Coordinates of C-alpha atoms in Angstrom, one line a residue:
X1 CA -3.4 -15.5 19.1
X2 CA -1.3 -13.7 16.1
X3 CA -0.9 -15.5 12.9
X4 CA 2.1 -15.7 10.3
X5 CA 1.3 -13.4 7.8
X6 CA 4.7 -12.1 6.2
X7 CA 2.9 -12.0 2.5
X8 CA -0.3 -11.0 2.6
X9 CA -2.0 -10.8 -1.3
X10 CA -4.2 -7.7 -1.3
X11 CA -8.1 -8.0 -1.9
X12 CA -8.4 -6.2 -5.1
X13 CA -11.4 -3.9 -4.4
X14 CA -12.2 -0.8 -7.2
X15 CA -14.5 1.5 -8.6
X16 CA -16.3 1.9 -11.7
X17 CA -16.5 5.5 -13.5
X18 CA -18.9 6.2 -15.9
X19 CA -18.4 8.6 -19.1
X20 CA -19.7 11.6 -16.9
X21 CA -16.9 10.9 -14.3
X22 CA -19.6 9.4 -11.4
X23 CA -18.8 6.3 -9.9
X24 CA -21.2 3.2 -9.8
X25 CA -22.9 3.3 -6.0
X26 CA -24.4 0.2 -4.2
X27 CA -27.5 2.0 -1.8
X28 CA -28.7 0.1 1.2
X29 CA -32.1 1.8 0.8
X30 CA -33.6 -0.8 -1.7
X31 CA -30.6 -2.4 -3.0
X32 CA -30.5 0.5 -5.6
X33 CA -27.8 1.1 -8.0
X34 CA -26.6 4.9 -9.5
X35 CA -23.7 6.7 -10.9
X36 CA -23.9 9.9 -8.8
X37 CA -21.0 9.7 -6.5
X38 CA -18.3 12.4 -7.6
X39 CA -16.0 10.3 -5.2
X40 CA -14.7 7.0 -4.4
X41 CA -15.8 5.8 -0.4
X42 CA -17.5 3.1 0.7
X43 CA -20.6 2.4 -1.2
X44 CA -18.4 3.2 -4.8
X45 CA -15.9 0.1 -3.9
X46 CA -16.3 -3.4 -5.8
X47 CA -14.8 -7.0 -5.5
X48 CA -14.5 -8.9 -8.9
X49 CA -15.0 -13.0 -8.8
X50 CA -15.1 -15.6 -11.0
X51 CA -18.3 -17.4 -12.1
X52 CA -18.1 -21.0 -10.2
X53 CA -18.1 -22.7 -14.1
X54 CA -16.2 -23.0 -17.0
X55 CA -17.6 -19.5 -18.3
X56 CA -15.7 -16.5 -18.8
X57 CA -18.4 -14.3 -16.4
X58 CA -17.8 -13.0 -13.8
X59 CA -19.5 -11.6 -10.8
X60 CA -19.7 -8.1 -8.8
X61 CA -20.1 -7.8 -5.5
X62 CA -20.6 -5.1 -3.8
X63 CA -17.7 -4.4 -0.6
X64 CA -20.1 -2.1 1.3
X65 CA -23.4 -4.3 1.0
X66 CA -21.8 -7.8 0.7
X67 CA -24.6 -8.4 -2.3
X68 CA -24.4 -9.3 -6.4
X69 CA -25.0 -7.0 -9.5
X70 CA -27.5 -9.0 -11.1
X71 CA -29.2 -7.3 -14.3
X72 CA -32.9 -8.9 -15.1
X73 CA -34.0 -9.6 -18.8
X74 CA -35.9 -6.3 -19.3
X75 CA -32.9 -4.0 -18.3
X76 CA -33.5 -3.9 -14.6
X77 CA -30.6 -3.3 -12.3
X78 CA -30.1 -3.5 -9.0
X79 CA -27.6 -4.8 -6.1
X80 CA -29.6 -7.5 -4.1
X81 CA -28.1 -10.7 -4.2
X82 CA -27.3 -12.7 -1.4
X83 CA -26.2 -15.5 -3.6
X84 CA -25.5 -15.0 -7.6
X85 CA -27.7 -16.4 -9.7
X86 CA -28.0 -16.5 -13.3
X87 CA -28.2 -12.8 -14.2
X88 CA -25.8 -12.0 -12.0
X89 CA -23.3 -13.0 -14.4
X90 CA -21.8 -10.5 -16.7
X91 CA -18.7 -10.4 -19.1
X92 CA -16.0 -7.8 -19.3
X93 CA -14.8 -6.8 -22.6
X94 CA -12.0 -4.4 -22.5
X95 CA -11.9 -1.5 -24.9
X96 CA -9.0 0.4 -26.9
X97 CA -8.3 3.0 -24.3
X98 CA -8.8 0.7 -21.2
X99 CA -12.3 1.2 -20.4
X100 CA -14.8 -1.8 -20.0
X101 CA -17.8 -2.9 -21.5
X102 CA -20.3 -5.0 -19.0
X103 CA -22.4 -7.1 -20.9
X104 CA -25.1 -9.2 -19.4
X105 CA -24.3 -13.0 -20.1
X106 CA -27.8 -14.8 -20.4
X107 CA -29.5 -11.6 -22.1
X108 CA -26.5 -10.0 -23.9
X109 CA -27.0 -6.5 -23.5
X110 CA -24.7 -3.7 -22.2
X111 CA -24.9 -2.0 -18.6
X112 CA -25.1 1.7 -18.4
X113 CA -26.7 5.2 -18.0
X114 CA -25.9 8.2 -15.8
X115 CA -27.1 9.4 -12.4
X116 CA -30.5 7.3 -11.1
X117 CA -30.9 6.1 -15.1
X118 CA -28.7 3.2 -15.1
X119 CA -30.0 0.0 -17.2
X120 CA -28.5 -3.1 -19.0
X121 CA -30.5 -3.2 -22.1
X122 CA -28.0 -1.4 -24.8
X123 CA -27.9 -3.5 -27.6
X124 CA -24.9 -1.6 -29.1
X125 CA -22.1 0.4 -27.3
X126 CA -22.2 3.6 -26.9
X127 CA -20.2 6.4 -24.1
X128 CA -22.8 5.7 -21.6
X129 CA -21.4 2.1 -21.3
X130 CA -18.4 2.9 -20.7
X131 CA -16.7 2.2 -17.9
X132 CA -13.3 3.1 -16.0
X133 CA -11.5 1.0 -13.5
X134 CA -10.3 3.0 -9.9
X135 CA -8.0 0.5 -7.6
X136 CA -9.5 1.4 -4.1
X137 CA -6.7 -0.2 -2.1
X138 CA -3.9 1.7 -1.0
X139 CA -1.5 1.7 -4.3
X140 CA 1.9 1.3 -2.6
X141 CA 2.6 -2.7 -2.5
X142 CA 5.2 -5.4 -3.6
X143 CA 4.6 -6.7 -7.0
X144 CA 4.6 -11.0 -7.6
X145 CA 5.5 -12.5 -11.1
X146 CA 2.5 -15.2 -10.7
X147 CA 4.5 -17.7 -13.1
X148 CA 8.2 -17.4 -11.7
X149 CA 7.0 -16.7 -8.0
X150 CA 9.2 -14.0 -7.9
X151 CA 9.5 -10.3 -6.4
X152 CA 9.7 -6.9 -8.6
X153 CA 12.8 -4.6 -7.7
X154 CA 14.6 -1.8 -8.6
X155 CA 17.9 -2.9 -10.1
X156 CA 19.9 0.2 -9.9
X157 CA 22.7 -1.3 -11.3
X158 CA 21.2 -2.5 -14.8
X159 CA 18.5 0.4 -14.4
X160 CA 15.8 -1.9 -15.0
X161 CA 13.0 -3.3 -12.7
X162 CA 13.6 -7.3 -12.8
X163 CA 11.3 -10.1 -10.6
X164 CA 14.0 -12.0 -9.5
X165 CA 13.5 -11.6 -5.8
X166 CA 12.7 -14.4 -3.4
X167 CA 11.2 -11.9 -0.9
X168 CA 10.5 -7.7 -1.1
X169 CA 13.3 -6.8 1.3
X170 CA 14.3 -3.5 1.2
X171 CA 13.4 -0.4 -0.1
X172 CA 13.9 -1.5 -3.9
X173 CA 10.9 -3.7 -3.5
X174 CA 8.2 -1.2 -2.8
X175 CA 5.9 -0.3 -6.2
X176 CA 3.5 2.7 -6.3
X177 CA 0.7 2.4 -8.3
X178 CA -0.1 6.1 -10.2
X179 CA -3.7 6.4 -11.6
X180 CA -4.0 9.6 -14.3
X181 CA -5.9 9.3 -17.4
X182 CA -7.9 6.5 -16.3
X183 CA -4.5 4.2 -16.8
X184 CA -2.2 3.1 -14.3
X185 CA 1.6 4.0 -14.1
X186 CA 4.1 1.2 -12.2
X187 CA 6.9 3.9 -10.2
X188 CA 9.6 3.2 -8.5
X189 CA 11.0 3.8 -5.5
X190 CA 13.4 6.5 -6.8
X191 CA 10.5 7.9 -8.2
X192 CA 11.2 6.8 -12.3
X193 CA 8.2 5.4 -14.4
X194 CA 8.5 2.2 -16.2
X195 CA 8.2 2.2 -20.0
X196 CA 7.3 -0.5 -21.9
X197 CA 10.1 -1.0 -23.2
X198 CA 12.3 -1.8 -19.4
X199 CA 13.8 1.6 -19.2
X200 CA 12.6 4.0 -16.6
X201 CA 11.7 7.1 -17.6
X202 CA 10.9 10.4 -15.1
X203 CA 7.9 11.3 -16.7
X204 CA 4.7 9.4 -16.8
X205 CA 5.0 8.9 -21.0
X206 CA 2.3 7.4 -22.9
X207 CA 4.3 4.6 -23.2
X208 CA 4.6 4.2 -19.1
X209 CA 0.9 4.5 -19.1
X210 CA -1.2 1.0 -18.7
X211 CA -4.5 -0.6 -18.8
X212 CA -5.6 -2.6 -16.3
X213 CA -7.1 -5.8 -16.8
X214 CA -8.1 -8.6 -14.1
X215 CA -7.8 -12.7 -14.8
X216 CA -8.6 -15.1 -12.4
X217 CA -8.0 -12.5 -9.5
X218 CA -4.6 -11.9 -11.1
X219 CA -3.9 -8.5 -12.8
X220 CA -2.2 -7.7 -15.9
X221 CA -0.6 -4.1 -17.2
X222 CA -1.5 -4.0 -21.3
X223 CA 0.7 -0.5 -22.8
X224 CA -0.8 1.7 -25.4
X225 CA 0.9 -1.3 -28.2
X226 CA -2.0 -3.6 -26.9
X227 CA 1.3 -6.0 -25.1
X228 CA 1.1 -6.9 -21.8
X229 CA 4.4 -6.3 -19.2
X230 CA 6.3 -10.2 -18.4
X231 CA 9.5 -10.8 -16.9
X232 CA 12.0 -11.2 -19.3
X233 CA 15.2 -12.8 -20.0
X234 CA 17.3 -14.9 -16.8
X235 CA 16.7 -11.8 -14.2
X236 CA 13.2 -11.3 -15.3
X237 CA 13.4 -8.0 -16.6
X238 CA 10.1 -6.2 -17.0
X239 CA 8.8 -4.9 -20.2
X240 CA 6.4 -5.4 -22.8
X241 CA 6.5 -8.9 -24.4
X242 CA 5.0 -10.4 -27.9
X243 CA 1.8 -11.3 -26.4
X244 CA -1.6 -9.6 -27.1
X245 CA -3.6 -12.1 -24.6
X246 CA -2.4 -12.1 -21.0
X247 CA -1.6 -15.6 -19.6
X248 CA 0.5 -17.4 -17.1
X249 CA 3.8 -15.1 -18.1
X250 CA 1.9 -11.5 -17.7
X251 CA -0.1 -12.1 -14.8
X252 CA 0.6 -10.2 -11.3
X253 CA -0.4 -10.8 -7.6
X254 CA -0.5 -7.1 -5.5
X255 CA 0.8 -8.1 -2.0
X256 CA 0.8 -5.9 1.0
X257 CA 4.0 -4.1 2.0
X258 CA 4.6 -4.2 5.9
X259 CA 6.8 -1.5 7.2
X260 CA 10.3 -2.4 7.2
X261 CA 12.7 -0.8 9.8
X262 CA 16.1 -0.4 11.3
X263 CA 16.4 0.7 15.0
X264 CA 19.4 3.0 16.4
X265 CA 20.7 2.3 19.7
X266 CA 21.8 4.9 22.6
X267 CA 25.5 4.3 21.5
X268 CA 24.5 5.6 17.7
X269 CA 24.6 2.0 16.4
X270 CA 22.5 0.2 14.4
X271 CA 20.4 -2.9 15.8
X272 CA 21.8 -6.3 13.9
X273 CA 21.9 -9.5 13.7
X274 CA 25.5 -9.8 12.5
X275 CA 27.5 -10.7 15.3
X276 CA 30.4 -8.8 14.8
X277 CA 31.1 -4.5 14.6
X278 CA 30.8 -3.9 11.4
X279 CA 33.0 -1.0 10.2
X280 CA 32.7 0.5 6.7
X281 CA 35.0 -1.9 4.1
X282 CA 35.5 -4.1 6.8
X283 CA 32.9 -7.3 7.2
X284 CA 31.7 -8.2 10.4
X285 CA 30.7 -11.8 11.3
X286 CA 27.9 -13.6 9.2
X287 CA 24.4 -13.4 11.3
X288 CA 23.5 -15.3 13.9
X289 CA 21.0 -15.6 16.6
X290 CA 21.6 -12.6 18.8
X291 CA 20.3 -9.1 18.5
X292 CA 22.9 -6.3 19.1
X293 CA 23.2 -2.7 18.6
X294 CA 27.1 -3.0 16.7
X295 CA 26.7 -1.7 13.2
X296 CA 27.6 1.3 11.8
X297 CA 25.7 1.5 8.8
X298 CA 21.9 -0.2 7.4
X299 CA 22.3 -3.0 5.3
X300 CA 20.1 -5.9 4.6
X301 CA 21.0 -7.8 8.4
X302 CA 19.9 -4.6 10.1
X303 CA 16.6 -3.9 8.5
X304 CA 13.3 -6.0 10.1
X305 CA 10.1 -6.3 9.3
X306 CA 7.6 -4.9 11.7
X307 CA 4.2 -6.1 11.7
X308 CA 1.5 -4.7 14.1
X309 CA -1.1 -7.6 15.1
X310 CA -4.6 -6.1 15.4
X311 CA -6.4 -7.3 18.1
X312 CA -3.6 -6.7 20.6
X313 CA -1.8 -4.1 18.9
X314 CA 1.2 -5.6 19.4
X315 CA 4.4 -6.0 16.9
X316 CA 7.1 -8.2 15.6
X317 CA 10.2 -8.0 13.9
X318 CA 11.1 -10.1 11.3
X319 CA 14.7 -10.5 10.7
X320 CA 16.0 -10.7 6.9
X321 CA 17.6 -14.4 8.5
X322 CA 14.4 -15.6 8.5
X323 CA 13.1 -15.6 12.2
X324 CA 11.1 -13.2 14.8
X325 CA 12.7 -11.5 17.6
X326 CA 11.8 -13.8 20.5
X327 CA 12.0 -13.5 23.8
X328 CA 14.7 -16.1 25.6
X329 CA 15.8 -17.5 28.9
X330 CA 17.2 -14.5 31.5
X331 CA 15.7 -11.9 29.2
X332 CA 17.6 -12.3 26.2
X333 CA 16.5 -11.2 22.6
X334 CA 17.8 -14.3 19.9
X335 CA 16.0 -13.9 16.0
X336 CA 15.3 -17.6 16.1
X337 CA 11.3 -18.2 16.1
X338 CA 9.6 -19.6 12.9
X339 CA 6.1 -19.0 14.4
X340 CA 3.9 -15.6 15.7
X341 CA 3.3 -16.3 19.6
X342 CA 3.5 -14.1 22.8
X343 CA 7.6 -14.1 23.1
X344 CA 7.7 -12.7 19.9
X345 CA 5.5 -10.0 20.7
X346 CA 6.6 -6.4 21.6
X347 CA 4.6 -3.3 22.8
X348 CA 6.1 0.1 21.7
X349 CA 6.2 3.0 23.7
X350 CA 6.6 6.4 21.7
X351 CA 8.8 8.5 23.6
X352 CA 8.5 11.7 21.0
X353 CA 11.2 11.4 18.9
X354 CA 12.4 7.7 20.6
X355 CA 10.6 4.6 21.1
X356 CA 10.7 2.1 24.1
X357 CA 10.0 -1.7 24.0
X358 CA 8.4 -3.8 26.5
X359 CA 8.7 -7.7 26.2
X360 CA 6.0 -10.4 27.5
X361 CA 7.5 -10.6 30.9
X362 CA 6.8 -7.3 31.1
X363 CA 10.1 -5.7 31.2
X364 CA 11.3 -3.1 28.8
X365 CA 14.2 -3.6 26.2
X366 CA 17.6 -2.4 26.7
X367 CA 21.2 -2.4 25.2
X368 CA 23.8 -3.7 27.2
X369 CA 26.8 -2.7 27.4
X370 CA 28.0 -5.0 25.1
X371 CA 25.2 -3.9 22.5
X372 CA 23.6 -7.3 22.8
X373 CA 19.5 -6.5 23.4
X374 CA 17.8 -7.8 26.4
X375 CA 14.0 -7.6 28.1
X376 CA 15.7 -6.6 31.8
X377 CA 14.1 -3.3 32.8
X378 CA 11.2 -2.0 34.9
X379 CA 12.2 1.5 33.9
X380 CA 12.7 3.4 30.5
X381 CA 16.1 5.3 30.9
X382 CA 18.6 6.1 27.7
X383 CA 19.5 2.3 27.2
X384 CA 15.9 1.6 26.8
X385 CA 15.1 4.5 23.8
X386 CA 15.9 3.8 20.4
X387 CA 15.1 6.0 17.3
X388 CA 13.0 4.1 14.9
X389 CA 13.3 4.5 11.1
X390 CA 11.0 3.6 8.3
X391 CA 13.5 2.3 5.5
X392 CA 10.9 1.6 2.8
X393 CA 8.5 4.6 2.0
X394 CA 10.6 7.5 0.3
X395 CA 7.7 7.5 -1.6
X396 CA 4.5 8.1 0.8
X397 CA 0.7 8.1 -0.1
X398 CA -1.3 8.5 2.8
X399 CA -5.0 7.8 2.7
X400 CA -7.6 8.4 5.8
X401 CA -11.0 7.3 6.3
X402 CA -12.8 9.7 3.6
X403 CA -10.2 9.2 1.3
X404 CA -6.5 10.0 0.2
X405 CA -4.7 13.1 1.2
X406 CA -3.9 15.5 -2.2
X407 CA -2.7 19.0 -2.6
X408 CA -5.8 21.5 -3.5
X409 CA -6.0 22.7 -6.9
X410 CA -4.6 26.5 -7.0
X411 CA -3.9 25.9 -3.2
X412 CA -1.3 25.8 -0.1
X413 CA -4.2 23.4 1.6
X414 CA -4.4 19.5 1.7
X415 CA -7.6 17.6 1.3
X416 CA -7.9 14.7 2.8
X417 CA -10.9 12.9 1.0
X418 CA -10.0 12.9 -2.8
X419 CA -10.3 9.8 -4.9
X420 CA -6.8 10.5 -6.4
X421 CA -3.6 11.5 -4.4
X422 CA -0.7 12.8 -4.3
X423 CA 2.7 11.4 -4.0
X424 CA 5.2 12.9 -1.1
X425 CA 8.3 12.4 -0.5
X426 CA 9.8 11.5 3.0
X427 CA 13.4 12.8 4.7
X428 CA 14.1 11.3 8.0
X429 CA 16.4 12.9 11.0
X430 CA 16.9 12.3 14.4
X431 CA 13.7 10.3 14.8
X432 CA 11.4 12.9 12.9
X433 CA 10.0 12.6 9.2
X434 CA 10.2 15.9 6.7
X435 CA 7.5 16.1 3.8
X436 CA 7.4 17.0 0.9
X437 CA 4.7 17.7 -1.4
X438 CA 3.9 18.8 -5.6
X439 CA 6.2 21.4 -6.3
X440 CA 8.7 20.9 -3.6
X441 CA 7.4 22.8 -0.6
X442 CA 7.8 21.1 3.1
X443 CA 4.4 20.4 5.2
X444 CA 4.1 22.6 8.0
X445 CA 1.4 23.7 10.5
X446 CA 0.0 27.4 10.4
X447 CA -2.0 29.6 12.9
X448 CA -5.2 27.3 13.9
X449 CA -4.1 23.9 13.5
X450 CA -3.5 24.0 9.9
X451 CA -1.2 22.2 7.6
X452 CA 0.2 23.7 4.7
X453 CA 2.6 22.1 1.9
X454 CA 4.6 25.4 0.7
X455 CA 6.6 25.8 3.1
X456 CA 10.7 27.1 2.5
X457 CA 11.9 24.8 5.7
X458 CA 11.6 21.3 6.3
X459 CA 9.3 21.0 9.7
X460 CA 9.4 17.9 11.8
X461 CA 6.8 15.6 12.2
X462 CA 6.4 12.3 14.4
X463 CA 5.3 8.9 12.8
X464 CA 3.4 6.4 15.2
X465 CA 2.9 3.4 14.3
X466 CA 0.0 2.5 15.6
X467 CA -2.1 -0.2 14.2
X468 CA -1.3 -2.4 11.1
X469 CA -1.3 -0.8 8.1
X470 CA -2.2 2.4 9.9
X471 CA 0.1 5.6 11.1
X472 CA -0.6 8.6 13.8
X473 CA 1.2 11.8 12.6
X474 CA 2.4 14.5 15.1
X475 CA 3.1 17.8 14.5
X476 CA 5.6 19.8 16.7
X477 CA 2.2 21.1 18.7
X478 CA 2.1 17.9 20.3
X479 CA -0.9 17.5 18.0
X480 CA -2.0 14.8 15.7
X481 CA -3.4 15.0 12.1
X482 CA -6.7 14.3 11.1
X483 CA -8.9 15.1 8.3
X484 CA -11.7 17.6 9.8
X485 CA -15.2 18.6 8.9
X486 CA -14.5 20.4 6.2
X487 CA -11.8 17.8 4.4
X488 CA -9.1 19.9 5.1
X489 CA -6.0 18.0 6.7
X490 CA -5.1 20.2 10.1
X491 CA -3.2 19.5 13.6
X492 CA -5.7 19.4 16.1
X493 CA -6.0 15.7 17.6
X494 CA -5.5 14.6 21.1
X495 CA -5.7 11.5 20.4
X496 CA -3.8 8.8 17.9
X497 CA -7.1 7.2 17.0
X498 CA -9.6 6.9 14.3
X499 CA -9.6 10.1 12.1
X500 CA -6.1 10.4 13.5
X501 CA -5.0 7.4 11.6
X502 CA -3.5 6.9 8.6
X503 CA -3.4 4.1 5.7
X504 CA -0.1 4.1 4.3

């Protein structure tokens, strides 16, 4: 059975780089560990955790292998713990410029080396021990002030980035991590960079830039001034505070951000739970219970949050009221459930540029001509389409199962396994997304399948969402997109499925 899961704190997995730019691998064959990998996949990702005592160690595990670090008294490394044990304990002692020292807790010497060479027996520090911090999860989330328990947004009207948010509705909400120069960037959704200071700035300044740093599965952003960001003042402006030590005040939680949506009807009006036509500068009816197509623009009432359950595949809306679409007596559509269960469940249908909804008694949604929303066909007709808009990526990162998609150096091209990526930016019309890549150019498919970012015209391209999390892409070949053999991103999928999908 689905579960409730509106907020959903991300598992902070990473990767270490070395001073050679290799990233710390975990091999099955004999528990090994190396810095050869020029990439981050699979066997390069880690999970920080606290040491069950009062100690400041902490332990690393590796994702792929499910197994501990653990670093003997005589230097030897290796990834074979089922459970941690004593020298499996290590302390992190952020540098100057972000990097981190790993020193051994019982024996107290440092872990490093390069390619198959790697040892923790360095009594002093030197580059080889040296160590840069790579976020593996997708980098586009909502952002929780741990001590006020509030949301990060773009306040467009002070021009600042406060936490003063009860929930992430909306496309102000949505926070894009940007990793150069081994330090993190915060952007927002209009693209700006924070400074340290609360303004936001369009370039990626050294004052914008941050190191990361993890407490008690918490992050914290420390600028190039050694201060850590807080929320500050009634609204909980960010910014850099007095504080050189993070605690309560500068500590983060990354939670996932779930697509958020309005729907368009067949008579051009938006899907609501306002009760009344709304007309520009003149207020409809405060919300209710019913869902109707009767608005004529997308404000906070006519936005849900759609959720794709991943066993059945499944999805729910989540009304800005606080309840699920549900499924009522005679077929009726009311955004009054509390709880996930089959009523509340919707199947989508994509229809090209439209998208059709069937209910759990098996019958499709339509508009009625009063605009109220009801489960009351067994065919999909006009009534039954709407067009489907994603409200809260005009910022997009898209990442696959080798890695994230980024422009090739010196290249029209797109790779689609790179540990860094690129941001795009998303137009929407008529049911169809346009992208836009580094330097300006619109995606578009060439001769064989290929997809190219330099192109003069905006070319249309179909989002399916089709597992949570996870997109399909069309191109106007009928076509989906899918990293092939040689990491290049191309049109040539029949299919919406595995290499087809897309984190986002």
């Amino acid at each position: 059975m689905p579960t409730n899961s509106l907020h959903q704190v991300l598992k902070i997995q990473f990767g270490l780089i070395n001073d050679t730019d290799r990233y710390l691998t975990a091999e099955s064959f004999g528990f090994k560990v190396n810095a050869s990998a020029p990439s981050l996949k699979r066997k390069q990702m880690w999970v920080l955790e606290p040491d069950q005592g009062q100690s400041p160690a902490v332990l690393f595990r590796s994702s792929h292998l499910g197994r501990y670090l653990s670093a003997e008294e005589d230097g030897r490394v290796a990834c074979e713990a089922e459970q941690p044990g004593r020298d499996c304990r290590f302390l992190v002692l952020p540098q100057s410029d972000g990097r981190w020292v790993l020193q051994s807790e019982p024996h107290g010497r440092f872990f490093g080396g390069t390619e198959d060479q790697l040892s923790c027996f360095a009594t002093a520090i030197s580059p080889a021990e040296l160590w840069t911090v790579h976020l593996a999860i997708h980098p586009q989330a909502h952002l929780l002030s741990v001590s006020r328990r509030r949301y990060a947004h773009l306040c467009p009207e002070e021009d600042e980035i406060t936490a003063d948010s009860n929930t992430p509705w909306g496309v102000d909400a949505l926070i894009t991590l940007i990793f150069q120069n081994r330090q993190y960037c915060l952007k927002s959704c209009d693209s700006r960079y924070l400074r340290s200071d609360g303004h936001l700035v369009w370039e990626p300044e050294a004052r914008a830039c941050y190191t990361l740093e993890f407490k008690a599965g918490k992050l914290a952003f420390k600028d190039c001034d050694g201060r850590y960001l807080a929320p500050m003042g009634p609204t909980g402006t960010l910014r850099a505070g007095r504080n050189t030590r993070p605690g309560k005040d500068e500590l983060f939680d990354l939670e996932e951000s779930p697509p958020q949506v309005v729907l368009v009807a067949a008579n051009h009006r938006y899907v609501s739970v306002r009760q009344g036509r709304g007309v520009r500068g003149f207020p409809s009816a405060p919300p209710g219970v019913n869902i109707s197509a009767n608005q004529d623009e997308e404000l906070d009432h006519e936005t849900f949050l759609m959720q794709i359950d991943q066993e059945t595949k499944k999805c729910t809306f989540y009304s800005s009221t606080g309840g699920y679409w549900t499924l009522v007596t005679h077929g009726g559509i009311q955004a009054t459930a509390t709880q996930v269960s089959a009523n509340t469940m919707f199947e989508m249908e994509w229809r090209g540029r439209r998208v059709a909804l069937k209910a759990s008694n098996g019958r499709y949604v339509c508009m009625k001509k009063n605009g109220q929303l009801a489960a009351v066909s067994d065919f999909v007709g006009e009534d039954e389409e709407f067009i489907l808009k994603l409200i809260n990526r005009p910022i997009l990162v898209l990442r696959g199962l080798d890695g994230f998609v980024c422009q090739r150096r010196g290249s029209n091209q797109l790779d689609t396994n790179r540990s860094v990526y690129d941001v795009f930016h998303l137009s929407f019309s008529d049911g169809a997304y346009q992208i836009r890549g580094r330097g300006g150019g619109f995606w578009h498919t060439g001769s064989h399948g290929s997809v190219c970012s330099d192109g003069q015209r905006a070319e249309d391209f179909l989002f399916e969402f089709r597992e949570r999390g996870r997109l399909a892409i069309r191109a106007r070949s009928g076509k989906y997109l899918r990293g092939g053999a040689s990491g290049l991103l191309r049109a040539d999928a029949d299919a919406p499925a595995g290499v087809a999908l897309w984190e986002y």
